[in-house]
Amino acid sequence: MDGDSSTTDASQLGITGEYMASSHYVLQPQEDDGDENLNDHEDGSSKENYREQDIYLPIANVARIMKNAVPQTGKIAKDAKECVQECVSEFISFITSELYLQKFREAMKGEKGMAGVTVGEGLSEDLSEDSFTNPLPAGIITADGQQQNVMVYTTSYQQIPTVQQIQFS
Amino acid sequence: MKMSQNSSGKDDQASGSKKPISLPISRVRLIMKSSPDVSSINQDALFLTTKATELFVQHLALSSFNNGSGKETNSLSYSDLANTAQETETFHFLTDILPKKILAQDYLNSLEQMQEEEGADY
């Protein structure tokens, strides 16, 4: 895997950016404001033709989390909900494929089966800039003190007290 | 390790104070499995990914709201999200799927301008 989708430079991403200076655009048909004619379905949408049918989390759950996160919000645009839905799937795939497995392979280069190396991420309310773009710190969860080849995440979020984070030098 | 102490009902009014997670784990597993290299997924990793996703949604929504015009309009719009993805480094990985939208007419106008500037050697 080349890790080609791990670039964070916005000017290098996207194929539609060649006409514009730094960012890329999606053409929107001219219509009245506030008239969102996007369909309201869960999986798959043909908004962008280079993206195949993806699996999404239910939009009701996503919308509920958004509403709870921003309590003072009276209204969330429907296309905002849908696009967060897509971002969520992208986030999950991103973590699973890119960072997760890269670190695993790196770590397993020298050791055969014994070393339990995992990928952890620090997720707190004030995420640092590099949280999603840099290699993640490693942590292990051991069930009974033995080092196991268990790959899990550890987070620094306080609501998960059952997870211990052990630094592996 | 104690997981899911409470039965997963759908009746909590408070914002996530009773249930540990509010996203369907099975769906998260489906998305993870769509990655080509993944064979099996540890149950703990799955749970934490789901939890992390929840935090991600909160973080994205709140950042976009604070970053954009939400404070005046008291709403969250797509352009808030697109702007946040471009401006905040944490969300740069989303720029592919969160492009900014412009009217086709504006795009054509800018295109004309650029062609004029470059001498229109098209």
mmCIF file of C-alpha atoms in Angstrom:
data_model
loop_
_atom_site.group_PDB
_atom_site.id
_atom_site.type_symbol
_atom_site.label_atom_id
_atom_site.label_comp_id
_atom_site.label_asym_id
_atom_site.label_seq_id
_atom_site.Cartn_x
_atom_site.Cartn_y
_atom_site.Cartn_z
ATOM 1 C CA MET A 1 0.000 0.000 0.000
ATOM 2 C CA ASP A 2 1.372 3.287 -1.015
ATOM 3 C CA GLY A 3 -0.437 5.279 1.543
ATOM 4 C CA ASP A 4 -1.450 7.538 -1.243
ATOM 5 C CA SER A 5 -4.468 8.807 0.538
ATOM 6 C CA SER A 6 -2.527 9.959 3.514
ATOM 7 C CA THR A 7 -1.404 13.221 2.036
ATOM 8 C CA THR A 8 -2.641 16.105 3.946
ATOM 9 C CA ASP A 9 -1.755 18.760 1.482
ATOM 10 C CA ALA A 10 -5.053 19.949 0.159
ATOM 11 C CA SER A 11 -3.589 21.250 -3.049
ATOM 12 C CA GLN A 12 -2.420 17.816 -4.026
ATOM 13 C CA LEU A 13 -5.665 16.073 -3.399
ATOM 14 C CA GLY A 14 -8.428 15.686 -5.866
ATOM 15 C CA ILE A 15 -8.452 15.585 -9.599
ATOM 16 C CA THR A 16 -10.828 18.459 -10.063
ATOM 17 C CA GLY A 17 -8.429 20.964 -8.627
ATOM 18 C CA GLU A 18 -6.529 21.650 -11.756
ATOM 19 C CA TYR A 19 -8.579 24.625 -12.760
ATOM 20 C CA MET A 20 -8.518 26.296 -9.436
ATOM 21 C CA ALA A 21 -5.657 27.660 -7.465
ATOM 22 C CA SER A 22 -5.620 25.731 -4.275
ATOM 23 C CA SER A 23 -8.840 23.886 -3.598
ATOM 24 C CA HIS A 24 -11.207 21.877 -5.686
ATOM 25 C CA TYR A 25 -14.870 22.388 -6.280
ATOM 26 C CA VAL A 26 -18.045 20.541 -7.027
ATOM 27 C CA LEU A 27 -20.423 22.146 -9.437
ATOM 28 C CA GLN A 28 -23.776 22.875 -7.950
ATOM 29 C CA PRO A 29 -26.762 23.480 -10.171
ATOM 30 C CA GLN A 30 -28.176 26.931 -9.811
ATOM 31 C CA GLU A 31 -31.260 26.766 -7.724
ATOM 32 C CA ASP A 32 -32.998 28.651 -4.972
ATOM 33 C CA ASP A 33 -31.384 28.782 -1.630
ATOM 34 C CA GLY A 34 -32.570 26.402 0.973
ATOM 35 C CA ASP A 35 -33.981 23.975 -1.486
ATOM 36 C CA GLU A 36 -31.987 20.860 -0.878
ATOM 37 C CA ASN A 37 -33.095 18.284 -3.320
ATOM 38 C CA LEU A 38 -30.743 15.592 -2.154
ATOM 39 C CA ASN A 39 -32.328 12.254 -1.585
ATOM 40 C CA ASP A 40 -32.617 10.894 1.859
ATOM 41 C CA HIS A 41 -31.334 7.378 1.663
ATOM 42 C CA GLU A 42 -28.829 5.559 3.764
ATOM 43 C CA ASP A 43 -26.379 3.730 1.626
ATOM 44 C CA GLY A 44 -24.999 4.848 -1.655
ATOM 45 C CA SER A 45 -25.647 8.084 -3.425
ATOM 46 C CA SER A 46 -24.599 9.118 -6.858
ATOM 47 C CA LYS A 47 -23.538 12.607 -5.979
ATOM 48 C CA GLU A 48 -19.995 12.113 -7.156
ATOM 49 C CA ASN A 49 -19.504 9.701 -9.949
ATOM 50 C CA TYR A 50 -16.107 8.437 -8.912
ATOM 51 C CA ARG A 51 -17.341 7.080 -5.614
ATOM 52 C CA GLU A 52 -18.955 3.687 -5.592
ATOM 53 C CA GLN A 53 -21.685 2.511 -3.276
ATOM 54 C CA ASP A 54 -20.468 2.836 0.257
ATOM 55 C CA ILE A 55 -21.765 1.548 3.513
ATOM 56 C CA TYR A 56 -22.821 4.230 5.934
ATOM 57 C CA LEU A 57 -23.923 4.384 9.505
ATOM 58 C CA PRO A 58 -27.592 5.222 9.967
ATOM 59 C CA ILE A 59 -28.165 8.897 9.476
ATOM 60 C CA ALA A 60 -30.469 9.141 12.476
ATOM 61 C CA ASN A 61 -27.699 8.092 14.831
ATOM 62 C CA VAL A 62 -25.206 10.403 13.194
ATOM 63 C CA ALA A 63 -27.621 13.313 13.308
ATOM 64 C CA ARG A 64 -28.372 12.667 16.938
ATOM 65 C CA ILE A 65 -24.718 12.731 17.887
ATOM 66 C CA MET A 66 -24.263 15.954 15.972
ATOM 67 C CA LYS A 67 -27.199 17.561 17.673
ATOM 68 C CA ASN A 68 -25.958 16.544 21.080
ATOM 69 C CA ALA A 69 -22.506 17.830 20.299
ATOM 70 C CA VAL A 70 -23.742 21.265 19.336
ATOM 71 C CA PRO A 71 -26.643 21.833 21.702
ATOM 72 C CA GLN A 72 -27.187 25.402 20.713
ATOM 73 C CA THR A 73 -27.843 24.443 17.140
ATOM 74 C CA GLY A 74 -31.390 24.923 16.082
ATOM 75 C CA LYS A 75 -31.010 23.436 12.659
ATOM 76 C CA ILE A 76 -28.595 21.192 10.846
ATOM 77 C CA ALA A 77 -28.767 21.200 7.072
ATOM 78 C CA LYS A 78 -29.770 17.919 5.546
ATOM 79 C CA ASP A 79 -26.784 17.774 3.267
ATOM 80 C CA ALA A 80 -24.595 18.484 6.266
ATOM 81 C CA LYS A 81 -25.956 15.383 7.952
ATOM 82 C CA GLU A 82 -25.444 13.313 4.855
ATOM 83 C CA CYS A 83 -21.940 14.449 4.327
ATOM 84 C CA VAL A 84 -20.996 13.792 7.944
ATOM 85 C CA GLN A 85 -22.405 10.339 7.374
ATOM 86 C CA GLU A 86 -19.961 9.903 4.516
ATOM 87 C CA CYS A 87 -17.135 11.422 6.529
ATOM 88 C CA VAL A 88 -17.766 8.884 9.242
ATOM 89 C CA SER A 89 -17.398 5.988 6.867
ATOM 90 C CA GLU A 90 -14.307 7.601 5.468
ATOM 91 C CA PHE A 91 -12.946 8.032 8.970
ATOM 92 C CA ILE A 92 -13.490 4.391 9.840
ATOM 93 C CA SER A 93 -11.920 3.177 6.628
ATOM 94 C CA PHE A 94 -9.069 5.602 7.013
ATOM 95 C CA ILE A 95 -8.191 4.424 10.465
ATOM 96 C CA THR A 96 -8.657 0.776 9.655
ATOM 97 C CA SER A 97 -6.612 0.611 6.525
ATOM 98 C CA GLU A 98 -4.064 3.332 6.582
ATOM 99 C CA LEU A 99 -2.736 3.888 10.029
ATOM 100 C CA TYR A 100 -3.729 0.681 11.695
ATOM 101 C CA LEU A 101 -2.135 -1.765 9.344
ATOM 102 C CA GLN A 102 0.892 0.317 8.569
ATOM 103 C CA LYS A 103 1.862 0.400 12.184
ATOM 104 C CA PHE A 104 1.183 -3.284 12.556
ATOM 105 C CA ARG A 105 3.433 -4.218 9.684
ATOM 106 C CA GLU A 106 6.143 -1.912 10.886
ATOM 107 C CA ALA A 107 6.036 -3.448 14.284
ATOM 108 C CA MET A 108 5.874 -7.043 13.126
ATOM 109 C CA LYS A 109 8.928 -6.711 10.946
ATOM 110 C CA GLY A 110 11.349 -7.877 13.548
ATOM 111 C CA GLU A 111 9.236 -9.990 15.819
ATOM 112 C CA LYS A 112 7.440 -13.199 15.187
ATOM 113 C CA GLY A 113 4.147 -13.601 16.925
ATOM 114 C CA MET A 114 5.166 -12.675 20.453
ATOM 115 C CA ALA A 115 5.133 -8.953 20.507
ATOM 116 C CA GLY A 116 1.754 -7.459 20.926
ATOM 117 C CA VAL A 117 1.852 -4.121 19.338
ATOM 118 C CA THR A 118 -1.207 -2.138 18.905
ATOM 119 C CA VAL A 119 -2.210 1.138 17.565
ATOM 120 C CA GLY A 120 -3.646 3.667 19.848
ATOM 121 C CA GLU A 121 -4.891 7.097 19.293
ATOM 122 C CA GLY A 122 -5.361 9.943 21.589
ATOM 123 C CA LEU A 123 -8.809 11.255 21.165
ATOM 124 C CA SER A 124 -9.793 14.008 23.441
ATOM 125 C CA GLU A 125 -11.854 17.090 23.076
ATOM 126 C CA ASP A 126 -8.880 19.207 22.130
ATOM 127 C CA LEU A 127 -7.354 17.102 19.402
ATOM 128 C CA SER A 128 -3.953 18.223 18.392
ATOM 129 C CA GLU A 129 -3.345 19.073 14.797
ATOM 130 C CA ASP A 130 -1.447 15.929 14.079
ATOM 131 C CA SER A 131 -3.879 13.480 15.538
ATOM 132 C CA PHE A 132 -5.053 12.079 12.282
ATOM 133 C CA THR A 133 -2.030 12.652 10.177
ATOM 134 C CA ASN A 134 0.908 11.382 12.156
ATOM 135 C CA PRO A 135 1.787 7.914 13.340
ATOM 136 C CA LEU A 136 -0.132 7.022 16.407
ATOM 137 C CA PRO A 137 1.292 6.140 19.785
ATOM 138 C CA ALA A 138 1.203 2.482 20.646
ATOM 139 C CA GLY A 139 -0.501 0.865 23.529
ATOM 140 C CA ILE A 140 -1.426 -2.601 24.579
ATOM 141 C CA ILE A 141 -4.343 -4.098 26.321
ATOM 142 C CA THR A 142 -3.447 -7.254 28.092
ATOM 143 C CA ALA A 143 -6.129 -9.470 29.453
ATOM 144 C CA ASP A 144 -4.233 -11.225 32.183
ATOM 145 C CA GLY A 145 -0.856 -9.615 32.128
ATOM 146 C CA GLN A 146 0.475 -11.688 29.294
ATOM 147 C CA GLN A 147 1.555 -10.014 26.168
ATOM 148 C CA GLN A 148 -0.854 -10.982 23.523
ATOM 149 C CA ASN A 149 -1.008 -10.341 19.862
ATOM 150 C CA VAL A 150 -4.038 -8.246 20.406
ATOM 151 C CA MET A 151 -4.612 -5.205 18.319
ATOM 152 C CA VAL A 152 -6.839 -2.727 19.954
ATOM 153 C CA TYR A 153 -7.108 0.955 20.328
ATOM 154 C CA THR A 154 -6.515 2.890 23.421
ATOM 155 C CA THR A 155 -7.837 6.327 23.808
ATOM 156 C CA SER A 156 -7.213 8.976 26.321
ATOM 157 C CA TYR A 157 -10.871 9.788 26.523
ATOM 158 C CA GLN A 158 -12.113 9.668 30.039
ATOM 159 C CA GLN A 159 -15.260 7.759 29.360
ATOM 160 C CA ILE A 160 -13.433 4.541 28.789
ATOM 161 C CA PRO A 161 -12.010 3.671 32.152
ATOM 162 C CA THR A 162 -11.733 -0.015 31.413
ATOM 163 C CA VAL A 163 -8.954 0.463 28.951
ATOM 164 C CA GLN A 164 -5.436 0.668 30.178
ATOM 165 C CA GLN A 165 -2.725 2.215 28.197
ATOM 166 C CA ILE A 166 0.743 0.773 28.469
ATOM 167 C CA GLN A 167 3.586 2.362 26.679
ATOM 168 C CA PHE A 168 5.734 -0.035 24.784
ATOM 169 C CA SER A 169 9.248 1.214 24.286
ATOM 170 C CA MET B 1 -13.097 -5.863 31.007
ATOM 171 C CA LYS B 2 -16.647 -4.795 31.469
ATOM 172 C CA MET B 3 -18.445 -3.852 28.362
ATOM 173 C CA SER B 4 -22.012 -2.852 27.803
ATOM 174 C CA GLN B 5 -23.193 -3.012 31.324
ATOM 175 C CA ASN B 6 -26.515 -1.573 30.354
ATOM 176 C CA SER B 7 -28.835 -3.211 27.923
ATOM 177 C CA SER B 8 -28.988 -1.316 24.735
ATOM 178 C CA GLY B 9 -32.368 0.273 24.743
ATOM 179 C CA LYS B 10 -33.427 3.283 22.819
ATOM 180 C CA ASP B 11 -34.919 5.210 25.613
ATOM 181 C CA ASP B 12 -32.219 7.427 27.005
ATOM 182 C CA GLN B 13 -33.122 11.050 26.942
ATOM 183 C CA ALA B 14 -29.875 12.421 28.230
ATOM 184 C CA SER B 15 -27.066 12.883 25.803
ATOM 185 C CA GLY B 16 -25.233 9.615 26.079
ATOM 186 C CA SER B 17 -25.062 9.375 29.802
ATOM 187 C CA LYS B 18 -26.559 5.925 30.132
ATOM 188 C CA LYS B 19 -25.430 3.965 27.119
ATOM 189 C CA PRO B 20 -21.775 3.585 26.301
ATOM 190 C CA ILE B 21 -22.212 4.019 22.559
ATOM 191 C CA SER B 22 -24.960 5.106 20.270
ATOM 192 C CA LEU B 23 -23.789 3.722 16.956
ATOM 193 C CA PRO B 24 -24.479 0.250 15.621
ATOM 194 C CA ILE B 25 -21.394 -1.861 16.112
ATOM 195 C CA SER B 26 -22.352 -4.305 13.389
ATOM 196 C CA ARG B 27 -22.404 -1.533 10.843
ATOM 197 C CA VAL B 28 -19.023 -0.277 11.970
ATOM 198 C CA ARG B 29 -17.673 -3.791 11.572
ATOM 199 C CA LEU B 30 -19.065 -3.898 8.038
ATOM 200 C CA ILE B 31 -17.244 -0.733 7.113
ATOM 201 C CA MET B 32 -14.014 -1.938 8.659
ATOM 202 C CA LYS B 33 -14.281 -5.215 6.811
ATOM 203 C CA SER B 34 -14.552 -3.367 3.540
ATOM 204 C CA SER B 35 -10.850 -2.601 3.840
ATOM 205 C CA PRO B 36 -8.983 -5.134 1.762
ATOM 206 C CA ASP B 37 -6.362 -6.143 4.303
ATOM 207 C CA VAL B 38 -8.562 -6.788 7.262
ATOM 208 C CA SER B 39 -9.290 -10.390 8.038
ATOM 209 C CA SER B 40 -10.625 -10.437 11.542
ATOM 210 C CA ILE B 41 -11.388 -7.666 13.927
ATOM 211 C CA ASN B 42 -10.775 -7.846 17.606
ATOM 212 C CA GLN B 43 -13.879 -7.159 19.620
ATOM 213 C CA ASP B 44 -12.196 -4.518 21.744
ATOM 214 C CA ALA B 45 -10.813 -2.766 18.703
ATOM 215 C CA LEU B 46 -14.282 -2.730 17.221
ATOM 216 C CA PHE B 47 -15.784 -1.220 20.315
ATOM 217 C CA LEU B 48 -13.120 1.432 20.551
ATOM 218 C CA THR B 49 -13.391 2.273 16.889
ATOM 219 C CA THR B 50 -17.098 2.785 17.354
ATOM 220 C CA LYS B 51 -16.483 4.987 20.345
ATOM 221 C CA ALA B 52 -13.796 6.880 18.488
ATOM 222 C CA THR B 53 -16.181 7.425 15.610
ATOM 223 C CA GLU B 54 -18.717 8.897 17.953
ATOM 224 C CA LEU B 55 -16.125 11.306 19.297
ATOM 225 C CA PHE B 56 -15.121 12.123 15.771
ATOM 226 C CA VAL B 57 -18.660 13.126 14.855
ATOM 227 C CA GLN B 58 -18.876 15.343 17.914
ATOM 228 C CA HIS B 59 -15.523 16.912 17.172
ATOM 229 C CA LEU B 60 -16.320 17.515 13.526
ATOM 230 C CA ALA B 61 -19.739 18.969 14.239
ATOM 231 C CA LEU B 62 -18.518 21.243 16.986
ATOM 232 C CA SER B 63 -15.453 22.436 15.093
ATOM 233 C CA SER B 64 -17.482 23.168 12.005
ATOM 234 C CA PHE B 65 -20.075 24.999 14.000
ATOM 235 C CA ASN B 66 -17.558 27.164 15.808
ATOM 236 C CA ASN B 67 -15.542 27.710 12.702
ATOM 237 C CA GLY B 68 -18.369 28.796 10.506
ATOM 238 C CA SER B 69 -21.219 31.191 10.601
ATOM 239 C CA GLY B 70 -23.183 28.929 12.878
ATOM 240 C CA LYS B 71 -23.015 31.248 15.786
ATOM 241 C CA GLU B 72 -25.030 33.870 14.010
ATOM 242 C CA THR B 73 -27.335 31.651 12.080
ATOM 243 C CA ASN B 74 -27.586 29.026 14.808
ATOM 244 C CA SER B 75 -27.320 26.303 12.230
ATOM 245 C CA LEU B 76 -24.815 23.965 10.686
ATOM 246 C CA SER B 77 -24.506 23.840 6.945
ATOM 247 C CA TYR B 78 -22.523 21.842 4.438
ATOM 248 C CA SER B 79 -20.215 24.745 3.677
ATOM 249 C CA ASP B 80 -19.256 24.951 7.354
ATOM 250 C CA LEU B 81 -18.062 21.386 7.115
ATOM 251 C CA ALA B 82 -16.250 21.909 3.835
ATOM 252 C CA ASN B 83 -14.460 24.952 5.166
ATOM 253 C CA THR B 84 -13.447 23.190 8.329
ATOM 254 C CA ALA B 85 -12.078 20.253 6.373
ATOM 255 C CA GLN B 86 -9.900 22.542 4.320
ATOM 256 C CA GLU B 87 -8.711 24.790 7.079
ATOM 257 C CA THR B 88 -8.156 22.377 9.936
ATOM 258 C CA GLU B 89 -5.278 20.028 9.497
ATOM 259 C CA THR B 90 -6.898 17.323 11.537
ATOM 260 C CA PHE B 91 -9.635 17.029 8.946
ATOM 261 C CA HIS B 92 -7.493 17.260 5.857
ATOM 262 C CA PHE B 93 -8.169 13.640 5.026
ATOM 263 C CA LEU B 94 -11.761 14.629 4.341
ATOM 264 C CA THR B 95 -11.074 17.197 1.660
ATOM 265 C CA ASP B 96 -11.655 14.656 -1.074
ATOM 266 C CA ILE B 97 -15.211 14.000 -0.044
ATOM 267 C CA LEU B 98 -15.995 17.475 1.184
ATOM 268 C CA PRO B 99 -15.321 19.706 -1.761
ATOM 269 C CA LYS B 100 -16.573 23.220 -1.695
ATOM 270 C CA LYS B 101 -19.560 23.891 -3.818
ATOM 271 C CA ILE B 102 -19.837 26.782 -6.176
ATOM 272 C CA LEU B 103 -22.448 27.712 -8.667
ATOM 273 C CA ALA B 104 -21.730 26.530 -12.162
ATOM 274 C CA GLN B 105 -21.931 30.062 -13.399
ATOM 275 C CA ASP B 106 -19.241 31.263 -11.041
ATOM 276 C CA TYR B 107 -17.046 28.385 -12.069
ATOM 277 C CA LEU B 108 -17.390 29.238 -15.729
ATOM 278 C CA ASN B 109 -16.660 32.860 -15.016
ATOM 279 C CA SER B 110 -13.483 32.016 -13.151
ATOM 280 C CA LEU B 111 -12.473 29.643 -15.888
ATOM 281 C CA GLU B 112 -12.856 32.383 -18.445
ATOM 282 C CA GLN B 113 -10.777 34.698 -16.355
ATOM 283 C CA MET B 114 -8.006 32.172 -16.019
ATOM 284 C CA GLN B 115 -7.982 31.507 -19.711
ATOM 285 C CA GLU B 116 -7.693 35.192 -20.422
ATOM 286 C CA GLU B 117 -4.819 35.488 -18.026
ATOM 287 C CA GLU B 118 -2.955 32.619 -19.547
ATOM 288 C CA GLY B 119 -3.344 33.906 -23.033
ATOM 289 C CA ALA B 120 -6.083 31.466 -23.948
ATOM 290 C CA ASP B 121 -3.761 29.024 -25.602
ATOM 291 C CA TYR B 122 -6.402 26.371 -25.496
#
